[in-house]
mmCIF file of C-alpha atoms and ligand atoms in Angstrom:
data_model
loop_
_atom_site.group_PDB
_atom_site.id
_atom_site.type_symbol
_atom_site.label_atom_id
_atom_site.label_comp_id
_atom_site.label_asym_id
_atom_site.label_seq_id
_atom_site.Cartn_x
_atom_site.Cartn_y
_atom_site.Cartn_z
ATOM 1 C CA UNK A 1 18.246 -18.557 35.493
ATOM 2 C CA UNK A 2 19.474 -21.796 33.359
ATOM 3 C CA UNK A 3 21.862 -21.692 31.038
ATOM 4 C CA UNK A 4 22.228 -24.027 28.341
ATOM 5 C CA UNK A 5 24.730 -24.643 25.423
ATOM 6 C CA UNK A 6 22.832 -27.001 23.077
ATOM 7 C CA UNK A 7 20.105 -27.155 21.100
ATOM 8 C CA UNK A 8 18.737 -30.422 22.079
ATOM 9 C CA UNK A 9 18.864 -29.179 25.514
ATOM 10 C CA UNK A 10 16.900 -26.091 24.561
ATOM 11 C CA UNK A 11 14.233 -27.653 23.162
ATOM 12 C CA UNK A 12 13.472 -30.288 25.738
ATOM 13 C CA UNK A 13 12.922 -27.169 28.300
ATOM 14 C CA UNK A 14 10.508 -25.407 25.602
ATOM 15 C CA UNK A 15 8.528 -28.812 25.110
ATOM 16 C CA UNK A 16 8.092 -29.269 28.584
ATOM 17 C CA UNK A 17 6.652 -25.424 28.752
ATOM 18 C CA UNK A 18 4.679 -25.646 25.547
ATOM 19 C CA UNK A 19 2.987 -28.941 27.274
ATOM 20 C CA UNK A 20 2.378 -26.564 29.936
ATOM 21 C CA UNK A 21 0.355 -24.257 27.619
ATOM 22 C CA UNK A 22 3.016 -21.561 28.664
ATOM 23 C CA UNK A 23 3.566 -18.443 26.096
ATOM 24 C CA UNK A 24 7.230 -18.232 25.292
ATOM 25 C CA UNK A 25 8.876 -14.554 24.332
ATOM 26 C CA UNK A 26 12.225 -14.096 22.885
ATOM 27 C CA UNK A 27 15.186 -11.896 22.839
ATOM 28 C CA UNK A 28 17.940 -12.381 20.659
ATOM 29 C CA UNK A 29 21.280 -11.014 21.570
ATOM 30 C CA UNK A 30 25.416 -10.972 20.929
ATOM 31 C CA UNK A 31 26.074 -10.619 24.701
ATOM 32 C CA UNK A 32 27.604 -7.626 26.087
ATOM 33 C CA UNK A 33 24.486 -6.626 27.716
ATOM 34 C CA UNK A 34 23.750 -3.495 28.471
ATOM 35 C CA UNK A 35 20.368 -1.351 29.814
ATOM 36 C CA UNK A 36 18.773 -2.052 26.283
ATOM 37 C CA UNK A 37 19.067 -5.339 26.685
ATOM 38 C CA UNK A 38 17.855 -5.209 29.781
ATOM 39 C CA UNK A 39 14.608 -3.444 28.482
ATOM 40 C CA UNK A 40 14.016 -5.854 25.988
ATOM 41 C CA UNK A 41 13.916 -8.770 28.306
ATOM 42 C CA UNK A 42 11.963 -6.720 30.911
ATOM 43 C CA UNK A 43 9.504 -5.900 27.424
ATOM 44 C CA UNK A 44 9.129 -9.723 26.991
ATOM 45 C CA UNK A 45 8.575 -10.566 30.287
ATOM 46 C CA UNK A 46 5.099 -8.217 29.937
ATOM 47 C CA UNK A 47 4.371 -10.486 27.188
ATOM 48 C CA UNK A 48 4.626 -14.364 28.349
ATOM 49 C CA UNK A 49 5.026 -16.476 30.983
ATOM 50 C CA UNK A 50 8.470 -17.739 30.096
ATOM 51 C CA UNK A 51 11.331 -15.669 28.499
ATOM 52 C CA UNK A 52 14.142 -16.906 26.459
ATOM 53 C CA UNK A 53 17.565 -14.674 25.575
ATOM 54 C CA UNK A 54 20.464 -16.336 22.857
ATOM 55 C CA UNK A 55 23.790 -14.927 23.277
ATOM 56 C CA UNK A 56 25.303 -15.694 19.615
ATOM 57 C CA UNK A 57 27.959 -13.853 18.171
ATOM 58 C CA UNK A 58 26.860 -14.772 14.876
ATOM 59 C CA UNK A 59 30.253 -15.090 12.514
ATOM 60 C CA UNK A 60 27.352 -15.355 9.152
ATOM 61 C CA UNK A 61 26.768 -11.124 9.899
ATOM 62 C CA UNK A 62 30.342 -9.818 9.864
ATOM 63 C CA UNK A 63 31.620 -9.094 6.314
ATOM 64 C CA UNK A 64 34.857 -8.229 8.385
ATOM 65 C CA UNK A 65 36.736 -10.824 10.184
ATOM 66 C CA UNK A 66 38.628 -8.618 12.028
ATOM 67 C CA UNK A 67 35.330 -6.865 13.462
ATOM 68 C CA UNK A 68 34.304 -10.636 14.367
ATOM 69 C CA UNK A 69 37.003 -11.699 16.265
ATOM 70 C CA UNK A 70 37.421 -7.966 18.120
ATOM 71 C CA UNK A 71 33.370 -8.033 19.302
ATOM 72 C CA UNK A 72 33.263 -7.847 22.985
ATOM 73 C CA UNK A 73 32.284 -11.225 24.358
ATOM 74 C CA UNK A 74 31.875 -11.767 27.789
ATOM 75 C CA UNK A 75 28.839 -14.724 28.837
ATOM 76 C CA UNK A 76 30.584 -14.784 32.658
ATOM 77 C CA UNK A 77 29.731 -11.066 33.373
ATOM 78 C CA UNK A 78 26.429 -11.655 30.978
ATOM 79 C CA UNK A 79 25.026 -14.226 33.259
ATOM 80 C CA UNK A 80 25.364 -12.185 35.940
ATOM 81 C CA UNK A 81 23.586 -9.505 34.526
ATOM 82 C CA UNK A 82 20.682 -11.962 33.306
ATOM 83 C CA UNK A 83 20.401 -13.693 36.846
ATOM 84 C CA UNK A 84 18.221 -10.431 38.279
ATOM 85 C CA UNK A 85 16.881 -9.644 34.729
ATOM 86 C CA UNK A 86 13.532 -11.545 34.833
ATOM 87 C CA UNK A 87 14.841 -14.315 32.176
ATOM 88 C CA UNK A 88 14.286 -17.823 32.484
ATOM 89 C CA UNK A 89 16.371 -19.496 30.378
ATOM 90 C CA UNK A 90 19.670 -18.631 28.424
ATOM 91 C CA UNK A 91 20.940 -20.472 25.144
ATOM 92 C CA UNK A 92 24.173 -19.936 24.471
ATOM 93 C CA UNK A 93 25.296 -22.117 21.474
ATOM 94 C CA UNK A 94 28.465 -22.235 19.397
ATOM 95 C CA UNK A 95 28.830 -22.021 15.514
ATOM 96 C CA UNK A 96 28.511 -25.394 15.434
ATOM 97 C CA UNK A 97 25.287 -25.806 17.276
ATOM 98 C CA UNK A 98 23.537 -23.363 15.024
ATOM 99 C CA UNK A 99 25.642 -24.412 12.129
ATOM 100 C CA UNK A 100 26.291 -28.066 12.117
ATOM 101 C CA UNK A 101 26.797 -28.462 8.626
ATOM 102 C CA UNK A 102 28.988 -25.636 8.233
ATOM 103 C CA UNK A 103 28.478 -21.722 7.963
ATOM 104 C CA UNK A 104 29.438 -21.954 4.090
ATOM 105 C CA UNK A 105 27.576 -24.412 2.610
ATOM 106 C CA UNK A 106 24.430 -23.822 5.133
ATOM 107 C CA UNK A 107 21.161 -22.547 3.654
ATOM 108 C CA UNK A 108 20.811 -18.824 3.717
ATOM 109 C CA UNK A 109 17.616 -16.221 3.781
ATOM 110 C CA UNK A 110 18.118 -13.349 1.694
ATOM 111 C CA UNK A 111 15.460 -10.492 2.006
ATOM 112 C CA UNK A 112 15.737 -8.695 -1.136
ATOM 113 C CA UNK A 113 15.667 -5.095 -1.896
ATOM 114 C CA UNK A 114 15.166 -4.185 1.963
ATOM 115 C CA UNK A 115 18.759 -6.032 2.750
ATOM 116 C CA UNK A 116 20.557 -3.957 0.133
ATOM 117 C CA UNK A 117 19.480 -0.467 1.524
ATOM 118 C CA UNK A 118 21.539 1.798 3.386
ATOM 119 C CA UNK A 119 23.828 -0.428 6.101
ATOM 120 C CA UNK A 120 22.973 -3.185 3.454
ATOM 121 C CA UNK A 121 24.830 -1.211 0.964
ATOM 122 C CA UNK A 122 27.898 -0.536 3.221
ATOM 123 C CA UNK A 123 27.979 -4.106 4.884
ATOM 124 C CA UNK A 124 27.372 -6.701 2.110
ATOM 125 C CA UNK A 125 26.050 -9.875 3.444
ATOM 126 C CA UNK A 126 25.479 -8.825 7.051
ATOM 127 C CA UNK A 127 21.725 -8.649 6.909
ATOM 128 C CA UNK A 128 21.541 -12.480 5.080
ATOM 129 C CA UNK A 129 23.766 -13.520 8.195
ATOM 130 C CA UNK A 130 20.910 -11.918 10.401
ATOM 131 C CA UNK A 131 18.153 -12.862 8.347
ATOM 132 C CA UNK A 132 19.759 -16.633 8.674
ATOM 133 C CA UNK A 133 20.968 -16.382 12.528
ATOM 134 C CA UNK A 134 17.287 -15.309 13.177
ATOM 135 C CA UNK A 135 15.035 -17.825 11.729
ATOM 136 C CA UNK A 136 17.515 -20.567 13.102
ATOM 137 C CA UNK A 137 16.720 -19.328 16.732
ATOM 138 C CA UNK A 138 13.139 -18.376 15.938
ATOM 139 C CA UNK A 139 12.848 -22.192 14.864
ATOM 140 C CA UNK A 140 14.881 -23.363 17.794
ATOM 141 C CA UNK A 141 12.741 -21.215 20.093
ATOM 142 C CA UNK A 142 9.352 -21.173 18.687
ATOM 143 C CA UNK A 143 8.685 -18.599 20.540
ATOM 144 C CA UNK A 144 5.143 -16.652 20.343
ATOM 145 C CA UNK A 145 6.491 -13.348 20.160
ATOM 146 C CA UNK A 146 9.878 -11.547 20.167
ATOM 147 C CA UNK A 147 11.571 -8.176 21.206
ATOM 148 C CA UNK A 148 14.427 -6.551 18.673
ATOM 149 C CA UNK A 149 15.631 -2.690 19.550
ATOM 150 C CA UNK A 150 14.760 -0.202 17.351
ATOM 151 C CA UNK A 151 18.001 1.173 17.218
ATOM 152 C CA UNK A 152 18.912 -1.461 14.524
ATOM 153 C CA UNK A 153 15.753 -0.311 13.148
ATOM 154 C CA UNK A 154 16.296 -1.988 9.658
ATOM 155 C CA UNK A 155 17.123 -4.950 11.240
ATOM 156 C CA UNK A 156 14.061 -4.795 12.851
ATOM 157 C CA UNK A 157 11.626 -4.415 9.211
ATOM 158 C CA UNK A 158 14.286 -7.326 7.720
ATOM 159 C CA UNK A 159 13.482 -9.802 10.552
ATOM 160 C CA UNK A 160 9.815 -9.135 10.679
ATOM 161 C CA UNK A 161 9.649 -9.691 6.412
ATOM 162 C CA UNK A 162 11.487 -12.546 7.118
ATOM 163 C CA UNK A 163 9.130 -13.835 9.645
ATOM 164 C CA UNK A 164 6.017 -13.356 7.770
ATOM 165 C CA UNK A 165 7.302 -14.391 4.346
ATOM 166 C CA UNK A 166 8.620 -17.693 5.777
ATOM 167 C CA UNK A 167 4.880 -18.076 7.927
ATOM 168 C CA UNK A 168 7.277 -18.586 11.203
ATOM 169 C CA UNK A 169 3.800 -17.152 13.578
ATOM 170 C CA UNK A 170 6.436 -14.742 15.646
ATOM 171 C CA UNK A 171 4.931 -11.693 16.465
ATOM 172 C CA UNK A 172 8.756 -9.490 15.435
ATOM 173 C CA UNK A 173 7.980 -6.642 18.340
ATOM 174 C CA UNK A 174 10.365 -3.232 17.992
ATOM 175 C CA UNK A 175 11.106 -1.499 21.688
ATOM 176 C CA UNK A 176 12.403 1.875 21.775
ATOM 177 C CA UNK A 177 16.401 2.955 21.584
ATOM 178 C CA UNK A 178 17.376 2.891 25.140
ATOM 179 C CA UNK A 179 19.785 6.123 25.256
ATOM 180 C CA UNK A 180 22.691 7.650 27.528
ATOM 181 C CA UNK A 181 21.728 10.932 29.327
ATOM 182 C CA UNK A 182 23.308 12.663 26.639
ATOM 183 C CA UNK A 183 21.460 10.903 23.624
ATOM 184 C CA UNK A 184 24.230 8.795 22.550
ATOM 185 C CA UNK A 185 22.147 5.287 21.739
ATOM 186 C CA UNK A 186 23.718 2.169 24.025
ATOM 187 C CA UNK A 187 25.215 -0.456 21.999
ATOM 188 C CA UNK A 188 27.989 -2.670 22.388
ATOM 189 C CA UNK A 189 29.839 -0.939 20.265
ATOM 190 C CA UNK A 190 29.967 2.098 21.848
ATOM 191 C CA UNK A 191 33.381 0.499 24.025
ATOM 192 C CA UNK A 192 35.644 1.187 20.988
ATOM 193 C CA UNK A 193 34.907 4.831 21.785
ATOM 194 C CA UNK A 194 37.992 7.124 23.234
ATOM 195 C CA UNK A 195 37.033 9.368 25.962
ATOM 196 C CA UNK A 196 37.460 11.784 23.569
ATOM 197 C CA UNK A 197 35.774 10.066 20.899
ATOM 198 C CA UNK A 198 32.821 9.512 23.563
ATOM 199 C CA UNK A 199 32.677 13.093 24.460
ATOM 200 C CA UNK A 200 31.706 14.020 20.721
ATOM 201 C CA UNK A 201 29.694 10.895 19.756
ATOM 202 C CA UNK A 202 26.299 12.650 20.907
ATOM 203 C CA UNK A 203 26.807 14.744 18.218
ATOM 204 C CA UNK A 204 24.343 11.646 15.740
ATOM 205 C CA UNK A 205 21.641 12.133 18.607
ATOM 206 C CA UNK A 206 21.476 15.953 18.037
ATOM 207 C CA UNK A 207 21.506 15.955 14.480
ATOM 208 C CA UNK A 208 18.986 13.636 14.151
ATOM 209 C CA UNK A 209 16.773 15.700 16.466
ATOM 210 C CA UNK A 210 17.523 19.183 14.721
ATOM 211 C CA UNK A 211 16.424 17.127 11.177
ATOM 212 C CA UNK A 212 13.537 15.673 12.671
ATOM 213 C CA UNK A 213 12.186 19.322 13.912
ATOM 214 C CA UNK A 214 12.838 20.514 10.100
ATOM 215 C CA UNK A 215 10.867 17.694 8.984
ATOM 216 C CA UNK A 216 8.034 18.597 11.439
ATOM 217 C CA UNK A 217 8.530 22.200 10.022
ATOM 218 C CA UNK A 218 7.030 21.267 6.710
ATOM 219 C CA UNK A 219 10.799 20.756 5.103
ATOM 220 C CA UNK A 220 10.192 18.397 1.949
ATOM 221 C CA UNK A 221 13.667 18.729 0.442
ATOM 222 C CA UNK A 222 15.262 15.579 1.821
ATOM 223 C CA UNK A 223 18.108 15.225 -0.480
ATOM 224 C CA UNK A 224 19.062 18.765 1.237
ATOM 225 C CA UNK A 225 18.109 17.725 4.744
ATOM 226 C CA UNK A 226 20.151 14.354 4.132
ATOM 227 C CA UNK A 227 23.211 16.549 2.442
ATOM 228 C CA UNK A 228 23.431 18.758 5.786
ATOM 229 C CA UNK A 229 23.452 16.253 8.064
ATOM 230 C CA UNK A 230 26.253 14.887 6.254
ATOM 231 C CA UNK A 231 28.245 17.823 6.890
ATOM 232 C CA UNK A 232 27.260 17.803 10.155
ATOM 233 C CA UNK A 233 28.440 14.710 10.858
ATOM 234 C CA UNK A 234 32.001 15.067 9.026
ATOM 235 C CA UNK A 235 32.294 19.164 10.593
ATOM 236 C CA UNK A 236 32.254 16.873 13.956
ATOM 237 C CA UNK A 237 35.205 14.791 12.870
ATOM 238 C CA UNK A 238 32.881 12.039 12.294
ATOM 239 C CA UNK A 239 33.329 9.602 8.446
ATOM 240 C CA UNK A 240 29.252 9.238 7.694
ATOM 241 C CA UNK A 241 28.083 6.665 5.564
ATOM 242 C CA UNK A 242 24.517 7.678 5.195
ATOM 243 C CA UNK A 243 22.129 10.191 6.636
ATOM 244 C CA UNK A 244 18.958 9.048 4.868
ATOM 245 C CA UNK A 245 15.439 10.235 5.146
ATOM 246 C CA UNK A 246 13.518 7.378 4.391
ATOM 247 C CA UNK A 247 9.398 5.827 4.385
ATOM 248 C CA UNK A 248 9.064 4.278 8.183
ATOM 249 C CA UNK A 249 7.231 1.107 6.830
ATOM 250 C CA UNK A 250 9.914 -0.226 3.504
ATOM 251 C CA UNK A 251 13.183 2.387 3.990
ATOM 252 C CA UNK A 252 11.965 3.613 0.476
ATOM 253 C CA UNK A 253 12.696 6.947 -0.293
ATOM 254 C CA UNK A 254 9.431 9.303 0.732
ATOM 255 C CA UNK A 255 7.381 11.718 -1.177
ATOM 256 C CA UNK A 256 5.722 14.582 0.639
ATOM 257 C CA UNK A 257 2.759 12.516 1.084
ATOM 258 C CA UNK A 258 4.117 9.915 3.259
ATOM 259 C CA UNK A 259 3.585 11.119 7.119
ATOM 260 C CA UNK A 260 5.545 8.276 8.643
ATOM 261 C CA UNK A 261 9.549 8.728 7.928
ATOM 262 C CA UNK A 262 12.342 7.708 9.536
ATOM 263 C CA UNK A 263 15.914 8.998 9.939
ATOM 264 C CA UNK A 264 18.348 7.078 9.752
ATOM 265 C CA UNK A 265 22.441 7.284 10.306
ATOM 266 C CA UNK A 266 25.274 5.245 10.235
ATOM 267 C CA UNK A 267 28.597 6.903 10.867
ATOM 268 C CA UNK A 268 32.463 6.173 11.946
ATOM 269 C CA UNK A 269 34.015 7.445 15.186
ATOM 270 C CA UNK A 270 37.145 6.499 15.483
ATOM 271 C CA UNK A 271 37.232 2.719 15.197
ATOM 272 C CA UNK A 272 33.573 2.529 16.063
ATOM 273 C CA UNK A 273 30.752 2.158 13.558
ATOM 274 C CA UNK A 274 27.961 3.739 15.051
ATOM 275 C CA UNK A 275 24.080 3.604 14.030
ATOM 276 C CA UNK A 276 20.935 5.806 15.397
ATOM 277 C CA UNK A 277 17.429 6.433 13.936
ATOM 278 C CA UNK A 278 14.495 8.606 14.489
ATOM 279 C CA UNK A 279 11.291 8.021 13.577
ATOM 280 C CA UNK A 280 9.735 11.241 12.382
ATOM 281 C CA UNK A 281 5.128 11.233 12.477
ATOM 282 C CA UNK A 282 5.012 14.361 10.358
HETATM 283 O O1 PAF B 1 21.016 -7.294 17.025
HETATM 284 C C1 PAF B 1 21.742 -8.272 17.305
HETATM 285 O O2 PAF B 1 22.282 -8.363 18.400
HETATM 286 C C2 PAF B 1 21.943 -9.366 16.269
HETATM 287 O O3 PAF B 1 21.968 -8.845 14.983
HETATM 288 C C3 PAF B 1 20.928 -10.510 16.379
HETATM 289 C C4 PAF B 1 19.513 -10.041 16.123
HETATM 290 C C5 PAF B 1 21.011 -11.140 17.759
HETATM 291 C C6 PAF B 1 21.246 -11.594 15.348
HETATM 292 O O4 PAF B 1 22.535 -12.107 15.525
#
């Protein structure tokens, strides 16, 4: 699998495969790969003939500098992984390919109202830095469709608004959480985890699951469902920011006629900031 830095690079490879009439699919990542990655790529590789990854650690998304410069970055061991992954071509720029005129005067995409929910709320500015990031690659890429992970599952509604307000013609696919045995959801940021710490972090997974099977049992009181799982979370030693019980399709909040919810957490373990979601087809 290629690997290539620039953008002018990049896009002479995609011409040459759009002459071809070839379908391109995309998968956006920060590095640090892990199995969900890995199922994302295998998910576009169902889709087209040629599959693209970005490994970008976007500085636009952190609203903490010191989160920035401690994310795991490691493109030696990432190209290793990719090389039997069923890519065919890596683009791994640096803030000033995607940003050339600078991050701080560069032209932003705000998604309003779905942005400022719930890790909107607690992260100001990180979903505009996504939201920016993403239509940069998407028009770097062109690709015909790509694959996010539902375990950033607002990310995943922000992205695809984005990419239908703005007409970009991506087809914004979700794939499934890929999950430890024990439910924890992979992410990169599951490293900052202590053993300890690691050994109790399953503890999102199974709340999630025990307020899902209320939900299923006809419970309609979600500011009560939302206020256990709270406690839940802090009884485990755990500093929650939200449990939220929220409409699938716009994060709203639901009335008892809306059949598709999700769940939705976002809690501290340790130094880790972890997220998980359920979606819940009552
Ligand atoms: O989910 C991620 O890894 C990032 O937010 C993304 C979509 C690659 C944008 O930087």
């Amino acid at each position: 699998m290629r690997t290539v830095h620039r953008a002018v690079e990049l896009r002479a490879i995609i011409q040459q495969w759009r002459a071809a009439g070839e379908a391109i699919a995309f998968v956006p990542t920060m590095g640090d790969l892990h199995a969900g990655h890995l199922a994302l790529i295998a998910e576009a590789r169902r889709h087209a003939a040629r599959v693209v990854i970005s490994i970008f650690v976007n500085p636009l998304q952190f609203n903490d500098a010191a989160d920035f410069a401690a994310y795991p970055r490691s493109l030696e061991r990432d190209v290793a992984v990719l090389a039997a992954s069923g890519g065919d071509l890596l683009f791994a720029p640096d803030a000033r390919e995607i940003y050339p005129h600078g991050m701080e005067t560069g032209t932003r995409i705000e998604v309003p109202v779905l942005a400022q929910e719930l890790c909107g709320a607690f992260r100001p500015g990180h979903f505009t830095g996504v939201a920016t990031v993403v239509a940069i690659l998407f028009n770097l890429v062109r690709p015909d469709i790509a694959i996010f992970g539902e375990k950033d599952y607002q990310q995943l509604l922000i992205v695809r608004r984005m990419s239908e307000d703005l007409r970009l013609d991506v087809d914004v696919r979700g794939m499934p959480t890929v999950r430890e045995a024990d439910g924890l959801a992979m992410s990169s940021r599951n490293r900052y985890l202590s053993a300890e710490e690691r050994g109790r972090a399953p503890v999102i997974y199974r709340t999630l699951e025990i307020l899902r099977a209320r939900l299923l049992a006809s419970e309609e009181n979600y500011a009560a469902l939302e206020a256990w799982g709270m406690a839940a979370l802090f009884a485990a030693g755990l500093r929650p920011e939200y449990v939220a019980v929220r409409r699938a399709q716009d994060l709203q909040a639901p009335n008892p006629a809306d059949r598709q919810l999700r769940l939705l957490v976002a809690a501290w373990l340790g130094s880790a900031r972890l997220i998980d979601n359920l979606a819940v087809d009552c």
